[in-house]
C-alpha cells in the first residue's frame, strides 16, 4: 500500500511502524525482566517464591526442553521426567563424589549426563518415528526410575532412597533462602531461554523445523536427518537435566526418584500443548496456566464452597474444572495460549478502529 508524504508516495510507513512495534515489545520484555530481578524479590514473600514462582520457572524450563524436541524437531517424547531425574541424580553425585567441584559445574555436568542419556534413547528415532518413538521414550521413563530405585549407590546408600539436596552455595554466596533460590533459578532460566532462542533462529533450528514439517523433503535438500534428530534429543535432554537439578535443589530440597514419575512427564507435555508447540513464549504461558490456575481455583472454591463440600470432593471439583478448561482451550485454540496472545496483540495494534 502507498502512503502520501510531502506530495510524494512512499512505502516506508508500514516498515517504520513494524520497527516501532518491535522496539516496543523489546523494551516491554526488558522491563519485565528488570521487575523479575529487582521488584519481585523485594515485594515477594516465602510462599510466592517456594510455592509459585520457583515451580513455575522450573516447569517452564522443562517445557522449553521438550518443546525443542517435539515442537521444533517433531519428535514425540514421554520420557521428560526421566531425563530430569538423570540430571538431578548426576548433579547430586557429581557434587558429592568429586571433592571441591563447584555447584555450577555440578549443575552443568548433570545437564551433560542427561543430554548423553537422551542421545542414547534417541537412537531409535533413526529407524522409527511417530507413536513408535513415543513408546521408546516411555521405556526410558520406566527404565531410568527402575535404575535409581534398584541401585542404592545413586542415592548414596540411603535406606529410604530419599536424599537431602546439598546447600546452594555458589561462588561463596549462600542462595539457600527462598529469595536466593528464586533469583538463582530465574538467572538459569533466562540464560537458557536466550540460548534456546538463538538455537531456534540458527541453521540447526531451521533444520529441525524442516524435519518436523516433512523429513523426506528435508533429506532431499541435504539436511542430515540422523544428526538433526540426535542433536534434538541431546539438547532437549540437556535442558531437562538442568530443570531436574533445579527441581530437586531449588524447589523440593530433596533428590528422590518418585518425584520424577510418569505424571511429571504428562504434566510437561500438557504445558507445551496448552502453551503452544513451536513457541518459546508458549512454554511460560503453559506453565503459568498449569501452576497458577489450580491455586486460583483452590482459593475460589475454598471461599465459596468450603462450608458445603468436604475437602476430598472439593479437590475433585477443582480437577474437573481444571480439566474442562484445558479441553475448552484446546478446542477453541488448538495452537495454544501463544496463538491467543498473538491474536490479541494484533487486534490491539489496530484498536479502536477494529477489534
Short mmCIF file of C-alpha atoms in Angstrom, two decimals:
data_model
loop_
_atom_site.label_atom_id
_atom_site.label_comp_id
_atom_site.label_asym_id
_atom_site.label_seq_id
_atom_site.Cartn_x
_atom_site.Cartn_y
_atom_site.Cartn_z
CA UNK A 1 0.00 0.00 0.00
CA UNK A 2 1.26 3.52 -0.87
CA UNK A 3 1.19 6.41 1.64
CA UNK A 4 1.40 10.08 0.57
CA UNK A 5 4.18 12.03 2.29
CA UNK A 6 5.01 15.66 1.28
CA UNK A 7 3.44 15.31 -2.13
CA UNK A 8 5.15 12.01 -2.91
CA UNK A 9 4.15 8.40 -2.41
CA UNK A 10 6.15 6.26 -0.03
CA UNK A 11 6.02 2.70 1.27
CA UNK A 12 8.20 3.31 4.34
CA UNK A 13 5.37 3.90 6.83
CA UNK A 14 4.40 0.26 7.35
CA UNK A 15 8.04 -0.75 7.79
CA UNK A 16 8.67 2.08 10.27
CA UNK A 17 5.56 1.06 12.16
CA UNK A 18 6.71 -2.55 12.41
CA UNK A 19 10.14 -1.44 13.66
CA UNK A 20 8.48 0.77 16.27
CA UNK A 21 6.35 -2.14 17.46
CA UNK A 22 9.43 -4.36 17.62
CA UNK A 23 11.21 -1.83 19.83
CA UNK A 24 8.10 -1.54 22.00
CA UNK A 25 7.97 -5.29 22.56
CA UNK A 26 11.68 -5.46 23.24
CA UNK A 27 11.59 -2.71 25.86
CA UNK A 28 8.49 -4.25 27.45
CA UNK A 29 10.40 -7.52 27.74
CA UNK A 30 13.40 -5.78 29.31
CA UNK A 31 11.14 -4.01 31.81
CA UNK A 32 9.55 -7.36 32.69
CA UNK A 33 13.00 -8.86 33.28
CA UNK A 34 14.01 -5.88 35.42
CA UNK A 35 10.85 -6.31 37.50
CA UNK A 36 11.51 -10.04 37.88
CA UNK A 37 15.07 -9.46 39.11
CA UNK A 38 14.62 -6.27 41.14
CA UNK A 39 10.98 -5.73 42.08
CA UNK A 40 9.65 -9.22 42.81
CA UNK A 41 12.47 -10.19 45.25
CA UNK A 42 11.63 -7.04 47.22
CA UNK A 43 7.83 -7.47 47.17
CA UNK A 44 7.51 -11.27 47.29
CA UNK A 45 7.27 -13.47 50.34
CA UNK A 46 8.41 -17.02 51.07
CA UNK A 47 5.13 -18.53 49.85
CA UNK A 48 5.37 -16.78 46.49
CA UNK A 49 8.94 -17.94 45.97
CA UNK A 50 8.63 -21.52 47.22
CA UNK A 51 5.14 -22.49 46.06
CA UNK A 52 4.53 -20.42 42.92
CA UNK A 53 7.49 -18.72 41.27
CA UNK A 54 10.17 -21.41 41.54
CA UNK A 55 7.97 -24.30 40.27
CA UNK A 56 6.68 -22.00 37.51
CA UNK A 57 10.21 -21.22 36.35
CA UNK A 58 11.46 -24.80 36.55
CA UNK A 59 8.44 -26.22 34.70
CA UNK A 60 8.85 -23.50 32.05
CA UNK A 61 12.45 -24.61 31.52
CA UNK A 62 11.46 -28.28 31.36
CA UNK A 63 8.71 -27.45 28.86
CA UNK A 64 11.22 -25.48 26.81
CA UNK A 65 13.44 -28.55 26.63
CA UNK A 66 10.57 -30.77 25.48
CA UNK A 67 9.36 -28.12 23.03
CA UNK A 68 12.75 -28.07 21.32
CA UNK A 69 12.34 -31.78 20.69
CA UNK A 70 8.62 -32.04 19.96
CA UNK A 71 7.52 -28.57 18.90
CA UNK A 72 10.52 -27.72 16.72
CA UNK A 73 12.05 -31.07 15.71
CA UNK A 74 8.77 -33.02 15.58
CA UNK A 75 9.99 -35.95 17.74
CA UNK A 76 7.42 -37.17 20.27
CA UNK A 77 8.55 -37.98 23.80
CA UNK A 78 7.08 -39.19 27.08
CA UNK A 79 10.40 -39.50 28.90
CA UNK A 80 10.84 -35.90 30.04
CA UNK A 81 10.73 -36.69 33.75
CA UNK A 82 13.29 -39.48 33.29
CA UNK A 83 15.84 -37.06 31.84
CA UNK A 84 15.04 -34.62 34.65
CA UNK A 85 15.80 -37.41 37.12
CA UNK A 86 19.09 -38.21 35.36
CA UNK A 87 20.13 -34.57 35.59
CA UNK A 88 19.21 -34.31 39.27
CA UNK A 89 20.98 -37.50 40.33
CA UNK A 90 24.02 -36.79 38.14
CA UNK A 91 24.37 -33.29 39.60
CA UNK A 92 23.98 -34.62 43.16
CA UNK A 93 26.52 -37.42 42.74
CA UNK A 94 28.98 -35.13 40.97
CA UNK A 95 28.81 -32.64 43.81
CA UNK A 96 29.06 -35.42 46.40
CA UNK A 97 31.84 -37.56 44.94
CA UNK A 98 34.09 -35.00 43.21
CA UNK A 99 35.71 -33.07 46.02
CA UNK A 100 35.80 -29.31 45.55
CA UNK A 101 33.59 -29.31 42.46
CA UNK A 102 31.65 -26.00 42.32
CA UNK A 103 27.89 -26.30 42.35
CA UNK A 104 27.53 -24.60 38.96
CA UNK A 105 29.81 -27.18 37.37
CA UNK A 106 27.79 -29.95 39.05
CA UNK A 107 24.64 -28.45 37.55
CA UNK A 108 26.17 -28.30 34.07
CA UNK A 109 27.58 -31.80 34.41
CA UNK A 110 24.12 -33.06 35.36
CA UNK A 111 22.74 -31.50 32.18
CA UNK A 112 25.53 -33.04 30.09
CA UNK A 113 24.89 -36.53 31.51
CA UNK A 114 21.16 -36.10 30.84
CA UNK A 115 21.98 -34.97 27.30
CA UNK A 116 24.10 -38.07 26.68
CA UNK A 117 21.31 -40.25 28.10
CA UNK A 118 18.82 -38.58 25.78
CA UNK A 119 21.19 -39.18 22.90
CA UNK A 120 21.21 -42.92 23.66
CA UNK A 121 17.44 -43.16 23.90
CA UNK A 122 17.12 -41.05 20.77
CA UNK A 123 18.92 -43.63 18.64
CA UNK A 124 15.66 -45.46 17.79
CA UNK A 125 14.45 -42.26 16.11
CA UNK A 126 16.87 -43.05 13.27
CA UNK A 127 14.72 -46.03 12.30
CA UNK A 128 11.24 -45.32 13.70
CA UNK A 129 9.07 -42.25 14.17
CA UNK A 130 5.67 -41.08 15.36
CA UNK A 131 3.99 -43.07 18.12
CA UNK A 132 6.71 -45.75 17.91
CA UNK A 133 9.35 -43.30 19.13
CA UNK A 134 6.85 -42.23 21.81
CA UNK A 135 6.85 -45.79 23.14
CA UNK A 136 10.65 -45.82 23.06
CA UNK A 137 10.86 -42.73 25.26
CA UNK A 138 8.19 -44.20 27.54
CA UNK A 139 10.51 -47.17 28.03
CA UNK A 140 13.22 -44.71 29.05
CA UNK A 141 10.88 -43.34 31.70
CA UNK A 142 10.38 -46.73 33.34
CA UNK A 143 13.98 -47.90 32.89
CA UNK A 144 15.56 -44.81 34.44
CA UNK A 145 13.29 -44.90 37.50
CA UNK A 146 13.99 -48.62 37.91
CA UNK A 147 17.74 -47.99 37.89
CA UNK A 148 17.53 -45.24 40.53
CA UNK A 149 15.26 -47.25 42.83
CA UNK A 150 17.18 -50.53 42.45
CA UNK A 151 20.78 -49.40 42.84
CA UNK A 152 21.30 -47.61 46.16
CA UNK A 153 24.64 -46.14 45.03
CA UNK A 154 22.84 -43.32 43.21
CA UNK A 155 21.11 -42.36 46.49
CA UNK A 156 24.35 -42.58 48.49
CA UNK A 157 23.11 -45.84 50.05
CA UNK A 158 20.17 -44.12 51.70
CA UNK A 159 17.73 -46.64 53.19
CA UNK A 160 14.69 -44.60 52.15
CA UNK A 161 16.01 -43.70 48.71
CA UNK A 162 15.43 -40.02 49.51
CA UNK A 163 18.47 -37.79 49.93
CA UNK A 164 18.74 -34.17 51.04
CA UNK A 165 19.99 -31.73 48.45
CA UNK A 166 23.31 -30.04 49.27
CA UNK A 167 23.42 -26.38 50.36
CA UNK A 168 23.00 -23.95 47.49
CA UNK A 169 26.34 -22.15 47.76
CA UNK A 170 27.63 -20.53 44.55
CA UNK A 171 30.89 -18.56 44.35
CA UNK A 172 30.92 -18.24 48.12
CA UNK A 173 27.37 -16.84 48.34
CA UNK A 174 24.57 -18.77 50.04
CA UNK A 175 21.39 -18.96 47.93
CA UNK A 176 19.54 -21.31 50.27
CA UNK A 177 16.86 -18.77 51.25
CA UNK A 178 13.60 -18.74 49.24
CA UNK A 179 14.59 -15.40 47.71
CA UNK A 180 18.07 -16.67 46.81
CA UNK A 181 16.71 -19.88 45.27
CA UNK A 182 14.28 -17.81 43.20
CA UNK A 183 16.98 -15.49 41.90
CA UNK A 184 19.29 -18.37 41.05
CA UNK A 185 16.52 -20.26 39.25
CA UNK A 186 15.46 -17.13 37.39
CA UNK A 187 19.04 -16.47 36.24
CA UNK A 188 19.46 -20.00 34.90
CA UNK A 189 16.06 -19.98 33.14
CA UNK A 190 16.67 -16.59 31.50
CA UNK A 191 20.16 -17.61 30.30
CA UNK A 192 18.94 -20.91 28.83
CA UNK A 193 15.89 -19.17 27.36
CA UNK A 194 18.12 -16.77 25.40
CA UNK A 195 20.26 -19.73 24.31
CA UNK A 196 17.16 -21.61 23.10
CA UNK A 197 16.02 -18.57 21.13
CA UNK A 198 19.42 -18.40 19.44
CA UNK A 199 19.33 -22.13 18.64
CA UNK A 200 15.83 -21.89 17.15
CA UNK A 201 16.89 -18.97 14.94
CA UNK A 202 20.09 -20.71 13.79
CA UNK A 203 20.67 -23.17 10.96
CA UNK A 204 20.12 -26.04 13.38
CA UNK A 205 16.71 -24.70 14.36
CA UNK A 206 15.71 -24.34 10.71
CA UNK A 207 16.85 -27.90 10.09
CA UNK A 208 14.68 -29.10 12.97
CA UNK A 209 11.63 -27.35 11.59
CA UNK A 210 12.27 -28.80 8.14
CA UNK A 211 12.49 -32.30 9.64
CA UNK A 212 9.31 -31.66 11.59
CA UNK A 213 7.33 -30.46 8.57
CA UNK A 214 8.49 -33.15 6.12
CA UNK A 215 11.53 -35.27 6.86
CA UNK A 216 11.79 -36.77 3.37
CA UNK A 217 11.87 -33.34 1.74
CA UNK A 218 14.44 -32.21 4.32
CA UNK A 219 16.65 -35.16 3.42
CA UNK A 220 16.33 -34.37 -0.29
CA UNK A 221 17.57 -30.81 0.18
CA UNK A 222 20.66 -32.06 2.02
CA UNK A 223 19.76 -31.98 5.71
CA UNK A 224 21.40 -34.81 7.66
CA UNK A 225 18.41 -36.38 9.41
CA UNK A 226 20.40 -38.51 11.92
CA UNK A 227 22.44 -35.53 13.06
CA UNK A 228 19.41 -33.24 13.37
CA UNK A 229 17.34 -35.79 15.31
CA UNK A 230 20.11 -36.84 17.69
CA UNK A 231 21.06 -33.22 18.40
CA UNK A 232 17.41 -32.51 19.17
CA UNK A 233 17.32 -35.35 21.70
CA UNK A 234 20.65 -34.33 23.25
CA UNK A 235 19.90 -30.61 23.59
CA UNK A 236 16.35 -31.27 24.79
CA UNK A 237 17.61 -33.71 27.43
CA UNK A 238 20.30 -31.23 28.49
CA UNK A 239 17.60 -28.66 29.22
CA UNK A 240 15.50 -31.24 31.03
CA UNK A 241 18.52 -32.33 33.08
CA UNK A 242 19.14 -28.76 34.22
CA UNK A 243 15.43 -28.40 35.02
CA UNK A 244 15.54 -31.63 37.05
CA UNK A 245 18.51 -30.37 39.06
CA UNK A 246 16.70 -27.09 39.80
CA UNK A 247 13.54 -29.00 40.72
CA UNK A 248 15.49 -31.07 43.25
CA UNK A 249 17.87 -28.45 44.64
CA UNK A 250 15.82 -25.23 44.45
CA UNK A 251 12.23 -26.44 44.80
CA UNK A 252 11.93 -29.78 46.62
CA UNK A 253 15.18 -29.69 48.59
CA UNK A 254 15.41 -33.47 48.13
CA UNK A 255 16.50 -35.85 45.39
CA UNK A 256 14.30 -38.93 45.04
CA UNK A 257 13.12 -40.95 42.02
CA UNK A 258 9.38 -40.77 42.63
CA UNK A 259 9.42 -37.01 42.21
CA UNK A 260 10.09 -37.67 38.51
CA UNK A 261 7.39 -40.22 37.72
CA UNK A 262 5.24 -40.57 34.59
CA UNK A 263 2.73 -37.97 35.80
CA UNK A 264 5.53 -35.38 35.69
CA UNK A 265 6.19 -36.26 32.04
CA UNK A 266 2.50 -35.82 31.25
CA UNK A 267 2.48 -32.51 33.09
CA UNK A 268 5.32 -31.18 30.94
CA UNK A 269 3.62 -32.48 27.78
CA UNK A 270 0.38 -30.72 28.78
CA UNK A 271 2.31 -27.48 29.29
CA UNK A 272 3.61 -27.38 25.71
CA UNK A 273 0.23 -28.44 24.30
CA UNK A 274 -1.63 -25.74 26.22
CA UNK A 275 1.05 -23.09 25.75
CA UNK A 276 1.70 -23.82 22.07
CA UNK A 277 4.13 -26.10 20.31
CA UNK A 278 6.94 -24.41 18.45
CA UNK A 279 6.82 -21.29 20.62
CA UNK A 280 9.31 -20.05 23.23
CA UNK A 281 6.67 -17.86 24.87
CA UNK A 282 4.18 -20.73 24.93
CA UNK A 283 6.29 -22.64 27.48
CA UNK A 284 5.94 -19.84 30.02
CA UNK A 285 2.24 -19.28 29.31
CA UNK A 286 1.52 -23.00 29.60
CA UNK A 287 3.49 -23.31 32.84
CA UNK A 288 1.66 -20.31 34.28
CA UNK A 289 -1.65 -21.97 33.36
CA UNK A 290 -0.66 -25.28 34.96
CA UNK A 291 0.79 -23.74 38.16
CA UNK A 292 -1.42 -20.72 38.80
CA UNK A 293 -4.88 -21.88 37.72
CA UNK A 294 -5.17 -24.71 40.31
CA UNK A 295 -4.14 -22.26 43.05
CA UNK A 296 -6.75 -19.75 41.85
CA UNK A 297 -9.44 -22.42 41.68
CA UNK A 298 -8.48 -23.63 45.15
CA UNK A 299 -8.89 -20.17 46.65
CA UNK A 300 -12.19 -19.56 44.85
CA UNK A 301 -13.61 -22.95 45.80
CA UNK A 302 -12.45 -22.63 49.41
CA UNK A 303 -14.13 -19.25 49.70
CA UNK A 304 -17.41 -20.19 48.03
CA UNK A 305 -17.89 -23.89 48.80
CA UNK A 306 -15.83 -24.58 51.90
CA UNK A 307 -18.87 -24.92 54.17
CA UNK A 308 -20.95 -27.11 51.83
CA UNK A 309 -18.47 -29.64 50.35
CA UNK A 310 -15.84 -31.67 52.18
CA UNK A 311 -12.15 -31.35 51.29
CA UNK A 312 -11.99 -34.50 49.11
CA UNK A 313 -14.97 -33.57 46.96
CA UNK A 314 -13.68 -30.00 46.73
CA UNK A 315 -10.36 -31.25 45.33
CA UNK A 316 -12.18 -33.43 42.79
CA UNK A 317 -14.30 -30.46 41.69
CA UNK A 318 -11.13 -28.44 41.16
CA UNK A 319 -9.66 -31.18 38.98
CA UNK A 320 -12.87 -31.41 36.92
CA UNK A 321 -12.93 -27.64 36.35
CA UNK A 322 -9.23 -27.61 35.53
CA UNK A 323 -9.58 -30.45 33.01
CA UNK A 324 -12.65 -28.81 31.45
CA UNK A 325 -10.78 -25.54 30.96
CA UNK A 326 -7.89 -27.39 29.29
CA UNK A 327 -10.31 -29.09 26.87
CA UNK A 328 -12.03 -25.76 26.19
CA UNK A 329 -8.76 -24.04 25.32
CA UNK A 330 -7.64 -26.90 23.08
CA UNK A 331 -10.95 -26.85 21.17
CA UNK A 332 -11.11 -23.06 20.94
CA UNK A 333 -7.46 -22.58 20.04
CA UNK A 334 -5.51 -25.80 19.32
CA UNK A 335 -2.34 -23.79 18.69
CA UNK A 336 -2.25 -22.88 22.36
CA UNK A 337 -2.14 -19.81 24.52
CA UNK A 338 0.73 -18.37 22.49
CA UNK A 339 -1.59 -18.09 19.47
CA UNK A 340 -4.29 -16.43 21.59
CA UNK A 341 -1.69 -13.95 22.83
CA UNK A 342 -0.53 -13.15 19.28
CA UNK A 343 -4.12 -12.68 18.11
CA UNK A 344 -4.94 -10.31 20.96
CA UNK A 345 -1.73 -8.36 20.35
CA UNK A 346 -2.51 -7.92 16.65
CA UNK A 347 -6.03 -6.74 17.41
CA UNK A 348 -4.79 -4.27 19.99
CA UNK A 349 -2.45 -2.79 17.40
CA UNK A 350 -5.43 -1.66 15.29
CA UNK A 351 -7.71 -0.79 18.22
CA UNK A 352 -10.11 1.10 18.32
CA UNK A 353 -10.56 1.06 14.55
CA UNK A 354 -11.04 -2.70 14.62
CA UNK A 355 -11.17 -5.30 17.35
#
